[in-house]
């Protein structure tokens, strides 16, 4: 609920140790309420934290809210990319958007990821996007292949009971 989110956020901002801060921020990233998830996403842009702390916020929120996190990442791509420090962060920039999209299991999202990354980061980032897109397409095909059998099995179990 909102009161708990506010308390955790206050504790995260007041925490002295990085470990304690991380614990509270991880709690904020795992909310079920989409309104609170959006507030957590906003922290990636507003909180003055180390790269290690803010960087995982959007991809962590995507575990429970993949569309919300993906839409946020695309809408704020320039601001998020600008927060990645120069020097040694090249790989990080290349993996950022794939990490947000990795929870999808619809083939059209794979295409969307590849197109977006190519347009926003260029061809050099395409390799990481392609790996994630391949995994998304695998999950999409798996759903098509396996879910009907699972549905049939569940229907048999329901009829038995």
PDB file of C-alpha atoms in Angstrom:
ATOM      1  CA  UNK A   1       0.000   0.000   0.000  1.00  0.00           C
ATOM      2  CA  UNK A   2       0.973   3.631  -0.355  1.00  0.00           C
ATOM      3  CA  UNK A   3       1.872   4.153   3.312  1.00  0.00           C
ATOM      4  CA  UNK A   4       4.243   1.186   3.254  1.00  0.00           C
ATOM      5  CA  UNK A   5       5.817   2.396   0.000  1.00  0.00           C
ATOM      6  CA  UNK A   6       6.364   5.863   1.524  1.00  0.00           C
ATOM      7  CA  UNK A   7       7.913   4.378   4.669  1.00  0.00           C
ATOM      8  CA  UNK A   8      10.263   2.152   2.646  1.00  0.00           C
ATOM      9  CA  UNK A   9      11.260   5.091   0.458  1.00  0.00           C
ATOM     10  CA  UNK A  10      11.969   7.232   3.507  1.00  0.00           C
ATOM     11  CA  UNK A  11      14.058   4.435   5.016  1.00  0.00           C
ATOM     12  CA  UNK A  12      15.953   3.958   1.739  1.00  0.00           C
ATOM     13  CA  UNK A  13      16.826   7.648   1.519  1.00  0.00           C
ATOM     14  CA  UNK A  14      17.884   7.785   5.171  1.00  0.00           C
ATOM     15  CA  UNK A  15      19.928   4.575   5.147  1.00  0.00           C
ATOM     16  CA  UNK A  16      23.622   5.048   5.646  1.00  0.00           C
ATOM     17  CA  UNK A  17      24.987   1.822   4.232  1.00  0.00           C
ATOM     18  CA  UNK A  18      24.651   0.832   0.596  1.00  0.00           C
ATOM     19  CA  UNK A  19      23.485  -2.616   1.648  1.00  0.00           C
ATOM     20  CA  UNK A  20      20.635  -1.158   3.671  1.00  0.00           C
ATOM     21  CA  UNK A  21      19.671   1.243   0.873  1.00  0.00           C
ATOM     22  CA  UNK A  22      19.649  -1.617  -1.616  1.00  0.00           C
ATOM     23  CA  UNK A  23      17.392  -3.693   0.609  1.00  0.00           C
ATOM     24  CA  UNK A  24      14.779  -0.923   0.779  1.00  0.00           C
ATOM     25  CA  UNK A  25      15.000  -0.087  -2.934  1.00  0.00           C
ATOM     26  CA  UNK A  26      14.569  -3.776  -3.813  1.00  0.00           C
ATOM     27  CA  UNK A  27      11.383  -3.785  -1.740  1.00  0.00           C
ATOM     28  CA  UNK A  28      10.092  -0.775  -3.667  1.00  0.00           C
ATOM     29  CA  UNK A  29      10.843  -2.533  -6.956  1.00  0.00           C
ATOM     30  CA  UNK A  30       8.663  -5.521  -6.059  1.00  0.00           C
ATOM     31  CA  UNK A  31       5.296  -3.843  -5.633  1.00  0.00           C
ATOM     32  CA  UNK A  32       2.159  -5.304  -7.170  1.00  0.00           C
ATOM     33  CA  UNK A  33       0.216  -2.042  -7.426  1.00  0.00           C
ATOM     34  CA  UNK A  34       0.890  -0.471 -10.864  1.00  0.00           C
ATOM     35  CA  UNK A  35       0.513   3.053  -9.449  1.00  0.00           C
ATOM     36  CA  UNK A  36       3.251   2.371  -6.899  1.00  0.00           C
ATOM     37  CA  UNK A  37       5.306   0.599  -9.548  1.00  0.00           C
ATOM     38  CA  UNK A  38       5.177   3.777 -11.623  1.00  0.00           C
ATOM     39  CA  UNK A  39       6.360   5.789  -8.619  1.00  0.00           C
ATOM     40  CA  UNK A  40       9.234   3.343  -8.252  1.00  0.00           C
ATOM     41  CA  UNK A  41      10.112   3.758 -11.921  1.00  0.00           C
ATOM     42  CA  UNK A  42      10.259   7.515 -11.425  1.00  0.00           C
ATOM     43  CA  UNK A  43      13.025   6.954  -8.870  1.00  0.00           C
ATOM     44  CA  UNK A  44      15.310   5.899 -11.733  1.00  0.00           C
ATOM     45  CA  UNK A  45      15.148   9.498 -12.923  1.00  0.00           C
ATOM     46  CA  UNK A  46      14.855  11.422  -9.679  1.00  0.00           C
ATOM     47  CA  UNK A  47      16.935   9.696  -7.051  1.00  0.00           C
ATOM     48  CA  UNK A  48      20.567  10.692  -6.731  1.00  0.00           C
ATOM     49  CA  UNK A  49      22.025   7.226  -6.267  1.00  0.00           C
ATOM     50  CA  UNK A  50      24.932   5.316  -7.666  1.00  0.00           C
ATOM     51  CA  UNK A  51      24.595   3.719 -11.081  1.00  0.00           C
ATOM     52  CA  UNK A  52      24.471   0.305  -9.448  1.00  0.00           C
ATOM     53  CA  UNK A  53      21.465   1.359  -7.388  1.00  0.00           C
ATOM     54  CA  UNK A  54      19.303   3.131  -9.953  1.00  0.00           C
ATOM     55  CA  UNK A  55      20.264   1.034 -12.947  1.00  0.00           C
ATOM     56  CA  UNK A  56      18.300  -2.052 -11.948  1.00  0.00           C
ATOM     57  CA  UNK A  57      15.118  -0.254 -10.962  1.00  0.00           C
ATOM     58  CA  UNK A  58      13.401  -0.369 -14.352  1.00  0.00           C
ATOM     59  CA  UNK A  59      14.352  -3.947 -15.185  1.00  0.00           C
ATOM     60  CA  UNK A  60      13.367  -5.100 -11.671  1.00  0.00           C
ATOM     61  CA  UNK A  61       9.951  -3.463 -11.984  1.00  0.00           C
ATOM     62  CA  UNK A  62       9.576  -5.254 -15.327  1.00  0.00           C
ATOM     63  CA  UNK A  63       9.461  -8.574 -13.452  1.00  0.00           C
ATOM     64  CA  UNK A  64       5.922  -7.737 -12.307  1.00  0.00           C
ATOM     65  CA  UNK A  65       4.993  -4.943 -14.706  1.00  0.00           C
ATOM     66  CA  UNK A  66       6.763  -5.590 -18.022  1.00  0.00           C
ATOM     67  CA  UNK A  67       4.623  -3.309 -20.189  1.00  0.00           C
ATOM     68  CA  UNK A  68       4.739  -0.455 -17.686  1.00  0.00           C
ATOM     69  CA  UNK A  69       8.529  -0.727 -17.337  1.00  0.00           C
ATOM     70  CA  UNK A  70       9.102  -1.046 -21.098  1.00  0.00           C
ATOM     71  CA  UNK A  71       6.909   1.945 -21.864  1.00  0.00           C
ATOM     72  CA  UNK A  72       8.720   3.951 -19.181  1.00  0.00           C
ATOM     73  CA  UNK A  73      12.159   2.967 -20.497  1.00  0.00           C
ATOM     74  CA  UNK A  74      11.250   3.956 -24.043  1.00  0.00           C
ATOM     75  CA  UNK A  75       9.631   7.223 -22.985  1.00  0.00           C
ATOM     76  CA  UNK A  76      12.643   8.210 -20.885  1.00  0.00           C
ATOM     77  CA  UNK A  77      15.365   6.561 -22.930  1.00  0.00           C
ATOM     78  CA  UNK A  78      17.520   9.651 -23.385  1.00  0.00           C
ATOM     79  CA  UNK A  79      17.437  10.528 -19.679  1.00  0.00           C
ATOM     80  CA  UNK A  80      18.216   6.950 -18.665  1.00  0.00           C
ATOM     81  CA  UNK A  81      21.073   6.631 -21.158  1.00  0.00           C
ATOM     82  CA  UNK A  82      22.490   9.972 -19.979  1.00  0.00           C
ATOM     83  CA  UNK A  83      22.736   8.623 -16.435  1.00  0.00           C
ATOM     84  CA  UNK A  84      25.077   5.823 -17.506  1.00  0.00           C
ATOM     85  CA  UNK A  85      28.622   7.023 -16.860  1.00  0.00           C
ATOM     86  CA  UNK A  86      31.017   7.270 -19.768  1.00  0.00           C
ATOM     87  CA  UNK A  87      33.996   4.946 -19.950  1.00  0.00           C
ATOM     88  CA  UNK A  88      33.502   1.256 -19.363  1.00  0.00           C
ATOM     89  CA  UNK A  89      29.732   1.628 -19.540  1.00  0.00           C
ATOM     90  CA  UNK A  90      29.429   0.769 -23.230  1.00  0.00           C
ATOM     91  CA  UNK A  91      28.301  -2.775 -22.503  1.00  0.00           C
ATOM     92  CA  UNK A  92      25.883  -1.459 -19.897  1.00  0.00           C
ATOM     93  CA  UNK A  93      24.262   0.876 -22.392  1.00  0.00           C
ATOM     94  CA  UNK A  94      23.927  -2.000 -24.806  1.00  0.00           C
ATOM     95  CA  UNK A  95      22.280  -4.305 -22.271  1.00  0.00           C
ATOM     96  CA  UNK A  96      20.009  -1.777 -20.571  1.00  0.00           C
ATOM     97  CA  UNK A  97      16.938  -1.975 -22.822  1.00  0.00           C
ATOM     98  CA  UNK A  98      17.237  -5.728 -23.419  1.00  0.00           C
ATOM     99  CA  UNK A  99      17.219  -6.212 -19.627  1.00  0.00           C
ATOM    100  CA  UNK A 100      13.947  -4.300 -19.400  1.00  0.00           C
ATOM    101  CA  UNK A 101      12.330  -6.270 -22.246  1.00  0.00           C
ATOM    102  CA  UNK A 102      13.546  -9.732 -21.261  1.00  0.00           C
ATOM    103  CA  UNK A 103      10.319 -10.626 -19.418  1.00  0.00           C
ATOM    104  CA  UNK A 104       8.223 -10.460 -22.570  1.00  0.00           C
ATOM    105  CA  UNK A 105       7.035 -13.599 -24.319  1.00  0.00           C
ATOM    106  CA  UNK A 106       5.342 -12.125 -27.388  1.00  0.00           C
ATOM    107  CA  UNK A 107       7.211 -12.243 -30.689  1.00  0.00           C
ATOM    108  CA  UNK A 108       6.139  -8.723 -31.664  1.00  0.00           C
ATOM    109  CA  UNK A 109       7.932  -7.413 -28.557  1.00  0.00           C
ATOM    110  CA  UNK A 110      11.158  -8.957 -29.836  1.00  0.00           C
ATOM    111  CA  UNK A 111      10.804  -7.006 -33.065  1.00  0.00           C
ATOM    112  CA  UNK A 112       9.975  -3.870 -31.096  1.00  0.00           C
ATOM    113  CA  UNK A 113      13.103  -4.278 -28.945  1.00  0.00           C
ATOM    114  CA  UNK A 114      15.409  -4.728 -31.916  1.00  0.00           C
ATOM    115  CA  UNK A 115      13.939  -1.766 -33.777  1.00  0.00           C
ATOM    116  CA  UNK A 116      14.043   0.484 -30.735  1.00  0.00           C
ATOM    117  CA  UNK A 117      17.633  -0.377 -29.778  1.00  0.00           C
ATOM    118  CA  UNK A 118      18.875   0.043 -33.346  1.00  0.00           C
ATOM    119  CA  UNK A 119      17.209   3.452 -33.597  1.00  0.00           C
ATOM    120  CA  UNK A 120      18.234   4.666 -30.129  1.00  0.00           C
ATOM    121  CA  UNK A 121      21.707   3.156 -29.693  1.00  0.00           C
ATOM    122  CA  UNK A 122      22.788   2.134 -33.165  1.00  0.00           C
ATOM    123  CA  UNK A 123      23.956  -1.065 -34.738  1.00  0.00           C
ATOM    124  CA  UNK A 124      26.674  -1.713 -32.144  1.00  0.00           C
ATOM    125  CA  UNK A 125      23.987  -2.340 -29.518  1.00  0.00           C
ATOM    126  CA  UNK A 126      22.122  -4.719 -31.804  1.00  0.00           C
ATOM    127  CA  UNK A 127      23.973  -7.830 -30.707  1.00  0.00           C
ATOM    128  CA  UNK A 128      22.624  -7.673 -27.151  1.00  0.00           C
ATOM    129  CA  UNK A 129      19.146  -6.799 -28.373  1.00  0.00           C
ATOM    130  CA  UNK A 130      19.261  -9.722 -30.805  1.00  0.00           C
ATOM    131  CA  UNK A 131      20.148 -12.161 -27.993  1.00  0.00           C
ATOM    132  CA  UNK A 132      17.240 -10.998 -25.889  1.00  0.00           C
ATOM    133  CA  UNK A 133      14.915 -10.915 -28.909  1.00  0.00           C
ATOM    134  CA  UNK A 134      15.836 -14.518 -29.685  1.00  0.00           C
ATOM    135  CA  UNK A 135      14.946 -15.509 -26.131  1.00  0.00           C
ATOM    136  CA  UNK A 136      11.635 -13.632 -26.324  1.00  0.00           C
ATOM    137  CA  UNK A 137      10.795 -15.403 -29.600  1.00  0.00           C
ATOM    138  CA  UNK A 138      11.671 -18.753 -28.029  1.00  0.00           C
ATOM    139  CA  UNK A 139       9.276 -18.054 -25.145  1.00  0.00           C
ATOM    140  CA  UNK A 140       6.569 -16.983 -27.599  1.00  0.00           C
ATOM    141  CA  UNK A 141       6.946 -20.189 -29.610  1.00  0.00           C
ATOM    142  CA  UNK A 142       7.044 -22.238 -26.420  1.00  0.00           C
ATOM    143  CA  UNK A 143       3.730 -20.726 -25.305  1.00  0.00           C
ATOM    144  CA  UNK A 144       2.113 -21.573 -28.625  1.00  0.00           C
ATOM    145  CA  UNK A 145       3.471 -25.104 -28.527  1.00  0.00           C
ATOM    146  CA  UNK A 146       2.967 -25.984 -24.858  1.00  0.00           C
ATOM    147  CA  UNK A 147       0.052 -23.962 -23.475  1.00  0.00           C
ATOM    148  CA  UNK A 148      -2.650 -25.884 -25.362  1.00  0.00           C
ATOM    149  CA  UNK A 149      -1.395 -29.125 -23.811  1.00  0.00           C
ATOM    150  CA  UNK A 150      -1.317 -27.532 -20.363  1.00  0.00           C
ATOM    151  CA  UNK A 151      -4.842 -26.187 -20.837  1.00  0.00           C
ATOM    152  CA  UNK A 152      -6.028 -29.649 -21.907  1.00  0.00           C
ATOM    153  CA  UNK A 153      -4.395 -31.272 -18.877  1.00  0.00           C
ATOM    154  CA  UNK A 154      -5.965 -28.734 -16.510  1.00  0.00           C
ATOM    155  CA  UNK A 155      -9.386 -29.308 -18.099  1.00  0.00           C
ATOM    156  CA  UNK A 156      -9.037 -33.071 -17.496  1.00  0.00           C
ATOM    157  CA  UNK A 157      -8.038 -32.456 -13.877  1.00  0.00           C
ATOM    158  CA  UNK A 158     -11.013 -30.156 -13.310  1.00  0.00           C
ATOM    159  CA  UNK A 159     -13.411 -32.726 -14.776  1.00  0.00           C
ATOM    160  CA  UNK A 160     -11.964 -35.408 -12.461  1.00  0.00           C
ATOM    161  CA  UNK A 161     -12.680 -33.327  -9.404  1.00  0.00           C
TER     162      UNK A 161
END
